[in-house]
Amino acid sequence: MTDIDDNARLTLVGPGKPMGKLMRCYWMPILMSWELAEADAPPVRVRLLGEDLVAFRATDGSIGLLDEYCPHRRASLFLGRNEENGLRCVYHGWKFNTEGQCVHQMNEPNSFADKVRTTSYPTAEIGGVVWAYLGPSDKKPPLPKFDWTQVPAAQRTVTKVVQECNWLQALEGGLDSSHFSILHRALRDNPLQEGLEPKKWAIALNGPTRLELEPTDYGYRYFGIRSGKDNSVYVRGYHFVMPFTQLRPPGPGRKQVHGHFWVPMDDHNTMVWNFYADYEGNPLTEKDEEALAGRGNNYGSHVDPKDGFKSIRNRSNDWLIDRAMQKTETFTGIDGVNQQDRAVQESMGLIVDRSKERLGPSDRAVVATRRLLREATEALEKNETPRGVDATYYDLLPAEGVFKQDEDWHAKLIAAMYPKKERDVTM
Ligand code: FES
Ligand SMILES: [Fe+2]
C-alpha cells in the first residue's frame, strides 16, 4: 500500500520533484509536426512538466523551444513575431534564436544582447512528432526512434487529446488490461458504436484476464491471457517503455502497432498521445487522415486543435454520458473507447489518493509500474541511469495470437515482439 508521500514521489512532475527529475531524463513528444508546418509560421504554446514554453519553426526549418516568458520583463513570446531565424518579443523587440540567445534589442541603443540568454531546450523531429529534452545537456539520451516512427509517413498516424488528471492515473489506466472487455464492452453489434463489437471480440469476453509480467531493461513486457473457445488461449503481448509509453497489439487480424504516450503537462493535466503504424503497406484511411489533421471526431475524442486539444467530453459535463445508450448499446453509455478510458480515469479526481485503493492480483501491471517508477527515481538520486534512458526499445513490437492449450505461445510471441535482434528473454 502506498502512502501519500510515495504518491507525491510518483505523481508530481515540477522541476526539483523526484518524478520531475526522472521525466527530465527522457525525450518527450511535444507537438505534431503539422502544428509547426511552415518556417516562420506563428509560434505555438507548449505546457510540459509544469513549464510554460513556446515553440517556433525558424526560417531554416529548425525548431526552437523557449521559456514562454521573455527574460526582459516577462511578456509572453507567444505574442511574438517569428522573424528571420528568431522569435522577437513584441513588447520591446528583443529577438531570440532557437538556442535561446538574444540576437537583437530594439529598445537598447547600446545593445547587450550577447549577454542575454533565455531558457531553451533541444528539439528533434522524428516520425511526424516534435520531441524535446528538458534535462541536463551532458545527459541527453539517444533520439527516441521507436520502430513505428521509422515506417513511411503514409502508413502512420498520431493524434492527441488533453486529459484532465495526473499523468500516472492515465498511464495506469492504459496498462491495466483487465478492464478491456468490461469498460469497453458493447451490449450488441452496432457499427455506430466504438465499443467492442461482441461478435468480433467474443473471445475477449470469455472470462477474466490473467496477466504475466516480465521486467526488462526498458521497463517490462506483459501478456494478457484469456481463455477462448475450444480450449484455445488468446494472448496479447504488450511493452511498457519507461517512463510513459505503451506499445499494444491492434486486435485480431491486423499487422499494426498501436500505442500511447501519457505525457505530463503539469501535475493535473496530461497530453495523451495516440499513435498507430501499419506494417502491411496500407495507406491511411480517410478516417485516419481526418485524425491526423486534428479534424473529425479524432477516434471519438471530439477534440479541437484550436482549443488546445481539449475534448468536448470532459468532467464538467459528465463526459456526455447517455443513460439510454448505457442500457442497450455500450457498458458505459459513453461514446468511444478512448473517451471511456479518459472518463473513468478523470472521474477519480485530479490526483487519485492511492492510500485508499484496494488492489488485487489483476492490478499486477499497475503495481509493477509504480515499483519501476519508484526505483527509477531512487536510481537517479544515486546518480545511476534509470531504465529506458538508453536506446534499448527501438525495435520493439507488440504481438498477439490465438493458441492451442499446449502450444508454446510465449516463445512465439517473444519472437514476434523482438523481431530484429536476439534478446535475453529472462532478464
Ligand atoms: S518584455 Fe520582451 S522585450 Fe521587453
Ligand atoms: Fe481502455
PDB file of N, CA and C in Angstrom, residues 249-300:
ATOM      1  N   PRO A 249      -0.863  -4.452 -29.148  1.00  0.00           N
ATOM      2  CA  PRO A 249      -1.308  -5.051 -30.405  1.00  0.00           C
ATOM      3  C   PRO A 249      -2.666  -4.479 -30.799  1.00  0.00           C
ATOM      4  N   PRO A 250      -2.975  -4.497 -32.104  1.00  0.00           N
ATOM      5  CA  PRO A 250      -4.157  -3.775 -32.577  1.00  0.00           C
ATOM      6  C   PRO A 250      -5.467  -4.529 -32.459  1.00  0.00           C
ATOM      7  N   GLY A 251      -5.422  -5.822 -32.144  1.00  0.00           N
ATOM      8  CA  GLY A 251      -6.634  -6.646 -32.205  1.00  0.00           C
ATOM      9  C   GLY A 251      -6.432  -7.681 -33.297  1.00  0.00           C
ATOM     10  N   PRO A 252      -7.261  -8.729 -33.269  1.00  0.00           N
ATOM     11  CA  PRO A 252      -7.038  -9.867 -34.167  1.00  0.00           C
ATOM     12  C   PRO A 252      -7.004  -9.460 -35.633  1.00  0.00           C
ATOM     13  N   GLY A 253      -6.069 -10.084 -36.379  1.00  0.00           N
ATOM     14  CA  GLY A 253      -6.102  -9.998 -37.834  1.00  0.00           C
ATOM     15  C   GLY A 253      -5.407  -8.819 -38.468  1.00  0.00           C
ATOM     16  N   ARG A 254      -4.787  -7.948 -37.695  1.00  0.00           N
ATOM     17  CA  ARG A 254      -4.130  -6.793 -38.303  1.00  0.00           C
ATOM     18  C   ARG A 254      -2.658  -6.769 -37.924  1.00  0.00           C
ATOM     19  N   LYS A 255      -1.834  -6.271 -38.844  1.00  0.00           N
ATOM     20  CA  LYS A 255      -0.409  -6.162 -38.540  1.00  0.00           C
ATOM     21  C   LYS A 255      -0.089  -4.689 -38.352  1.00  0.00           C
ATOM     22  N   GLN A 256      -0.324  -4.222 -37.164  1.00  0.00           N
ATOM     23  CA  GLN A 256      -0.134  -2.812 -36.858  1.00  0.00           C
ATOM     24  C   GLN A 256       0.446  -2.678 -35.457  1.00  0.00           C
ATOM     25  N   VAL A 257       0.976  -1.518 -35.194  1.00  0.00           N
ATOM     26  CA  VAL A 257       1.351  -1.161 -33.826  1.00  0.00           C
ATOM     27  C   VAL A 257       0.412  -0.064 -33.376  1.00  0.00           C
ATOM     28  N   HIS A 258      -0.164  -0.234 -32.229  1.00  0.00           N
ATOM     29  CA  HIS A 258      -0.916   0.846 -31.608  1.00  0.00           C
ATOM     30  C   HIS A 258      -0.183   1.234 -30.332  1.00  0.00           C
ATOM     31  N   GLY A 259      -0.404   2.445 -29.875  1.00  0.00           N
ATOM     32  CA  GLY A 259       0.247   2.790 -28.620  1.00  0.00           C
ATOM     33  C   GLY A 259      -0.107   4.172 -28.134  1.00  0.00           C
ATOM     34  N   HIS A 260       0.386   4.460 -26.953  1.00  0.00           N
ATOM     35  CA  HIS A 260       0.126   5.750 -26.324  1.00  0.00           C
ATOM     36  C   HIS A 260       1.377   6.261 -25.634  1.00  0.00           C
ATOM     37  N   PHE A 261       1.477   7.585 -25.575  1.00  0.00           N
ATOM     38  CA  PHE A 261       2.361   8.258 -24.615  1.00  0.00           C
ATOM     39  C   PHE A 261       1.437   9.006 -23.671  1.00  0.00           C
ATOM     40  N   TRP A 262       1.706   8.936 -22.375  1.00  0.00           N
ATOM     41  CA  TRP A 262       0.952   9.742 -21.417  1.00  0.00           C
ATOM     42  C   TRP A 262       1.912  10.801 -20.879  1.00  0.00           C
ATOM     43  N   VAL A 263       1.883  11.967 -21.479  1.00  0.00           N
ATOM     44  CA  VAL A 263       2.915  12.974 -21.227  1.00  0.00           C
ATOM     45  C   VAL A 263       2.401  14.018 -20.228  1.00  0.00           C
ATOM     46  N   PRO A 264       3.092  14.183 -19.099  1.00  0.00           N
ATOM     47  CA  PRO A 264       2.611  15.151 -18.104  1.00  0.00           C
ATOM     48  C   PRO A 264       2.752  16.587 -18.599  1.00  0.00           C
ATOM     49  N   MET A 265       1.643  17.306 -18.682  1.00  0.00           N
ATOM     50  CA  MET A 265       1.706  18.742 -18.970  1.00  0.00           C
ATOM     51  C   MET A 265       2.055  19.464 -17.668  1.00  0.00           C
ATOM     52  N   ASP A 266       1.402  19.034 -16.604  1.00  0.00           N
ATOM     53  CA  ASP A 266       1.713  19.509 -15.248  1.00  0.00           C
ATOM     54  C   ASP A 266       1.133  18.463 -14.302  1.00  0.00           C
ATOM     55  N   ASP A 267       1.037  18.772 -13.015  1.00  0.00           N
ATOM     56  CA  ASP A 267       0.591  17.735 -12.076  1.00  0.00           C
ATOM     57  C   ASP A 267      -0.856  17.292 -12.335  1.00  0.00           C
ATOM     58  N   HIS A 268      -1.653  18.151 -12.935  1.00  0.00           N
ATOM     59  CA  HIS A 268      -3.090  17.894 -13.056  1.00  0.00           C
ATOM     60  C   HIS A 268      -3.591  17.715 -14.489  1.00  0.00           C
ATOM     61  N   ASN A 269      -2.697  17.769 -15.437  1.00  0.00           N
ATOM     62  CA  ASN A 269      -3.104  17.629 -16.840  1.00  0.00           C
ATOM     63  C   ASN A 269      -2.096  16.776 -17.598  1.00  0.00           C
ATOM     64  N   THR A 270      -2.623  15.977 -18.511  1.00  0.00           N
ATOM     65  CA  THR A 270      -1.801  15.033 -19.262  1.00  0.00           C
ATOM     66  C   THR A 270      -2.142  15.157 -20.734  1.00  0.00           C
ATOM     67  N   MET A 271      -1.125  15.143 -21.596  1.00  0.00           N
ATOM     68  CA  MET A 271      -1.414  15.050 -23.020  1.00  0.00           C
ATOM     69  C   MET A 271      -1.319  13.582 -23.400  1.00  0.00           C
ATOM     70  N   VAL A 272      -2.459  13.026 -23.800  1.00  0.00           N
ATOM     71  CA  VAL A 272      -2.486  11.619 -24.194  1.00  0.00           C
ATOM     72  C   VAL A 272      -2.261  11.547 -25.705  1.00  0.00           C
ATOM     73  N   TRP A 273      -1.190  10.925 -26.076  1.00  0.00           N
ATOM     74  CA  TRP A 273      -0.860  10.744 -27.493  1.00  0.00           C
ATOM     75  C   TRP A 273      -1.314   9.357 -27.925  1.00  0.00           C
ATOM     76  N   ASN A 274      -1.899   9.291 -29.101  1.00  0.00           N
ATOM     77  CA  ASN A 274      -2.306   8.009 -29.687  1.00  0.00           C
ATOM     78  C   ASN A 274      -1.547   7.860 -30.999  1.00  0.00           C
ATOM     79  N   PHE A 275      -0.911   6.737 -31.192  1.00  0.00           N
ATOM     80  CA  PHE A 275      -0.243   6.539 -32.472  1.00  0.00           C
ATOM     81  C   PHE A 275      -0.549   5.151 -32.997  1.00  0.00           C
ATOM     82  N   TYR A 276      -0.504   5.013 -34.317  1.00  0.00           N
ATOM     83  CA  TYR A 276      -0.508   3.677 -34.874  1.00  0.00           C
ATOM     84  C   TYR A 276       0.253   3.683 -36.177  1.00  0.00           C
ATOM     85  N   ALA A 277       0.822   2.537 -36.481  1.00  0.00           N
ATOM     86  CA  ALA A 277       1.547   2.367 -37.736  1.00  0.00           C
ATOM     87  C   ALA A 277       1.119   1.046 -38.343  1.00  0.00           C
ATOM     88  N   ASP A 278       0.965   1.058 -39.660  1.00  0.00           N
ATOM     89  CA  ASP A 278       0.571  -0.148 -40.383  1.00  0.00           C
ATOM     90  C   ASP A 278       1.821  -0.793 -40.975  1.00  0.00           C
ATOM     91  N   TYR A 279       1.966  -2.105 -40.763  1.00  0.00           N
ATOM     92  CA  TYR A 279       3.161  -2.807 -41.231  1.00  0.00           C
ATOM     93  C   TYR A 279       2.897  -3.645 -42.474  1.00  0.00           C
ATOM     94  N   GLU A 280       1.749  -3.459 -43.085  1.00  0.00           N
ATOM     95  CA  GLU A 280       1.456  -4.206 -44.312  1.00  0.00           C
ATOM     96  C   GLU A 280       1.433  -3.295 -45.529  1.00  0.00           C
ATOM     97  N   GLY A 281       1.924  -2.091 -45.366  1.00  0.00           N
ATOM     98  CA  GLY A 281       1.997  -1.172 -46.501  1.00  0.00           C
ATOM     99  C   GLY A 281       0.685  -0.488 -46.829  1.00  0.00           C
ATOM    100  N   ASN A 282      -0.292  -0.605 -45.937  1.00  0.00           N
ATOM    101  CA  ASN A 282      -1.582   0.033 -46.222  1.00  0.00           C
ATOM    102  C   ASN A 282      -1.515   1.532 -45.936  1.00  0.00           C
ATOM    103  N   PRO A 283      -1.956   2.346 -46.888  1.00  0.00           N
ATOM    104  CA  PRO A 283      -2.006   3.783 -46.610  1.00  0.00           C
ATOM    105  C   PRO A 283      -3.125   4.097 -45.626  1.00  0.00           C
ATOM    106  N   LEU A 284      -3.101   5.294 -45.088  1.00  0.00           N
ATOM    107  CA  LEU A 284      -4.119   5.697 -44.115  1.00  0.00           C
ATOM    108  C   LEU A 284      -5.487   5.761 -44.768  1.00  0.00           C
ATOM    109  N   THR A 285      -6.506   5.480 -43.980  1.00  0.00           N
ATOM    110  CA  THR A 285      -7.872   5.634 -44.476  1.00  0.00           C
ATOM    111  C   THR A 285      -8.286   7.095 -44.336  1.00  0.00           C
ATOM    112  N   GLU A 286      -9.467   7.394 -44.855  1.00  0.00           N
ATOM    113  CA  GLU A 286      -9.975   8.758 -44.734  1.00  0.00           C
ATOM    114  C   GLU A 286     -10.108   9.165 -43.265  1.00  0.00           C
ATOM    115  N   LYS A 287     -10.538   8.206 -42.464  1.00  0.00           N
ATOM    116  CA  LYS A 287     -10.710   8.472 -41.046  1.00  0.00           C
ATOM    117  C   LYS A 287      -9.359   8.780 -40.384  1.00  0.00           C
ATOM    118  N   ASP A 288      -8.337   8.029 -40.790  1.00  0.00           N
ATOM    119  CA  ASP A 288      -7.006   8.274 -40.249  1.00  0.00           C
ATOM    120  C   ASP A 288      -6.523   9.663 -40.631  1.00  0.00           C
ATOM    121  N   GLU A 289      -6.743  10.003 -41.902  1.00  0.00           N
ATOM    122  CA  GLU A 289      -6.310  11.315 -42.379  1.00  0.00           C
ATOM    123  C   GLU A 289      -6.991  12.421 -41.588  1.00  0.00           C
ATOM    124  N   GLU A 290      -8.278  12.206 -41.318  1.00  0.00           N
ATOM    125  CA  GLU A 290      -9.017  13.201 -40.527  1.00  0.00           C
ATOM    126  C   GLU A 290      -8.388  13.364 -39.162  1.00  0.00           C
ATOM    127  N   ALA A 291      -8.078  12.214 -38.552  1.00  0.00           N
ATOM    128  CA  ALA A 291      -7.485  12.260 -37.223  1.00  0.00           C
ATOM    129  C   ALA A 291      -6.132  12.944 -37.273  1.00  0.00           C
ATOM    130  N   LEU A 292      -5.370  12.636 -38.321  1.00  0.00           N
ATOM    131  CA  LEU A 292      -4.046  13.214 -38.467  1.00  0.00           C
ATOM    132  C   LEU A 292      -4.125  14.732 -38.556  1.00  0.00           C
ATOM    133  N   ALA A 293      -5.151  15.202 -39.232  1.00  0.00           N
ATOM    134  CA  ALA A 293      -5.301  16.642 -39.386  1.00  0.00           C
ATOM    135  C   ALA A 293      -5.974  17.283 -38.168  1.00  0.00           C
ATOM    136  N   GLY A 294      -6.306  16.457 -37.173  1.00  0.00           N
ATOM    137  CA  GLY A 294      -6.920  17.011 -35.970  1.00  0.00           C
ATOM    138  C   GLY A 294      -8.369  17.384 -36.168  1.00  0.00           C
ATOM    139  N   ARG A 295      -8.944  16.911 -37.282  1.00  0.00           N
ATOM    140  CA  ARG A 295     -10.350  17.236 -37.512  1.00  0.00           C
ATOM    141  C   ARG A 295     -11.203  16.039 -37.114  1.00  0.00           C
ATOM    142  N   GLY A 296     -12.483  16.121 -37.469  1.00  0.00           N
ATOM    143  CA  GLY A 296     -13.375  14.992 -37.255  1.00  0.00           C
ATOM    144  C   GLY A 296     -13.470  14.629 -35.787  1.00  0.00           C
ATOM    145  N   ASN A 297     -13.810  13.377 -35.528  1.00  0.00           N
ATOM    146  CA  ASN A 297     -14.020  13.029 -34.128  1.00  0.00           C
ATOM    147  C   ASN A 297     -12.753  12.477 -33.476  1.00  0.00           C
ATOM    148  N   ASN A 298     -11.643  12.421 -34.258  1.00  0.00           N
ATOM    149  CA  ASN A 298     -10.362  12.031 -33.665  1.00  0.00           C
ATOM    150  C   ASN A 298     -10.511  10.740 -32.867  1.00  0.00           C
ATOM    151  N   TYR A 299     -10.956   9.715 -33.535  1.00  0.00           N
ATOM    152  CA  TYR A 299     -11.257   8.437 -32.884  1.00  0.00           C
ATOM    153  C   TYR A 299     -12.249   8.619 -31.741  1.00  0.00           C
ATOM    154  N   GLY A 300     -13.166   9.536 -31.928  1.00  0.00           N
ATOM    155  CA  GLY A 300     -14.195   9.729 -30.921  1.00  0.00           C
ATOM    156  C   GLY A 300     -13.800  10.675 -29.816  1.00  0.00           C
TER     157      GLY A 300
END
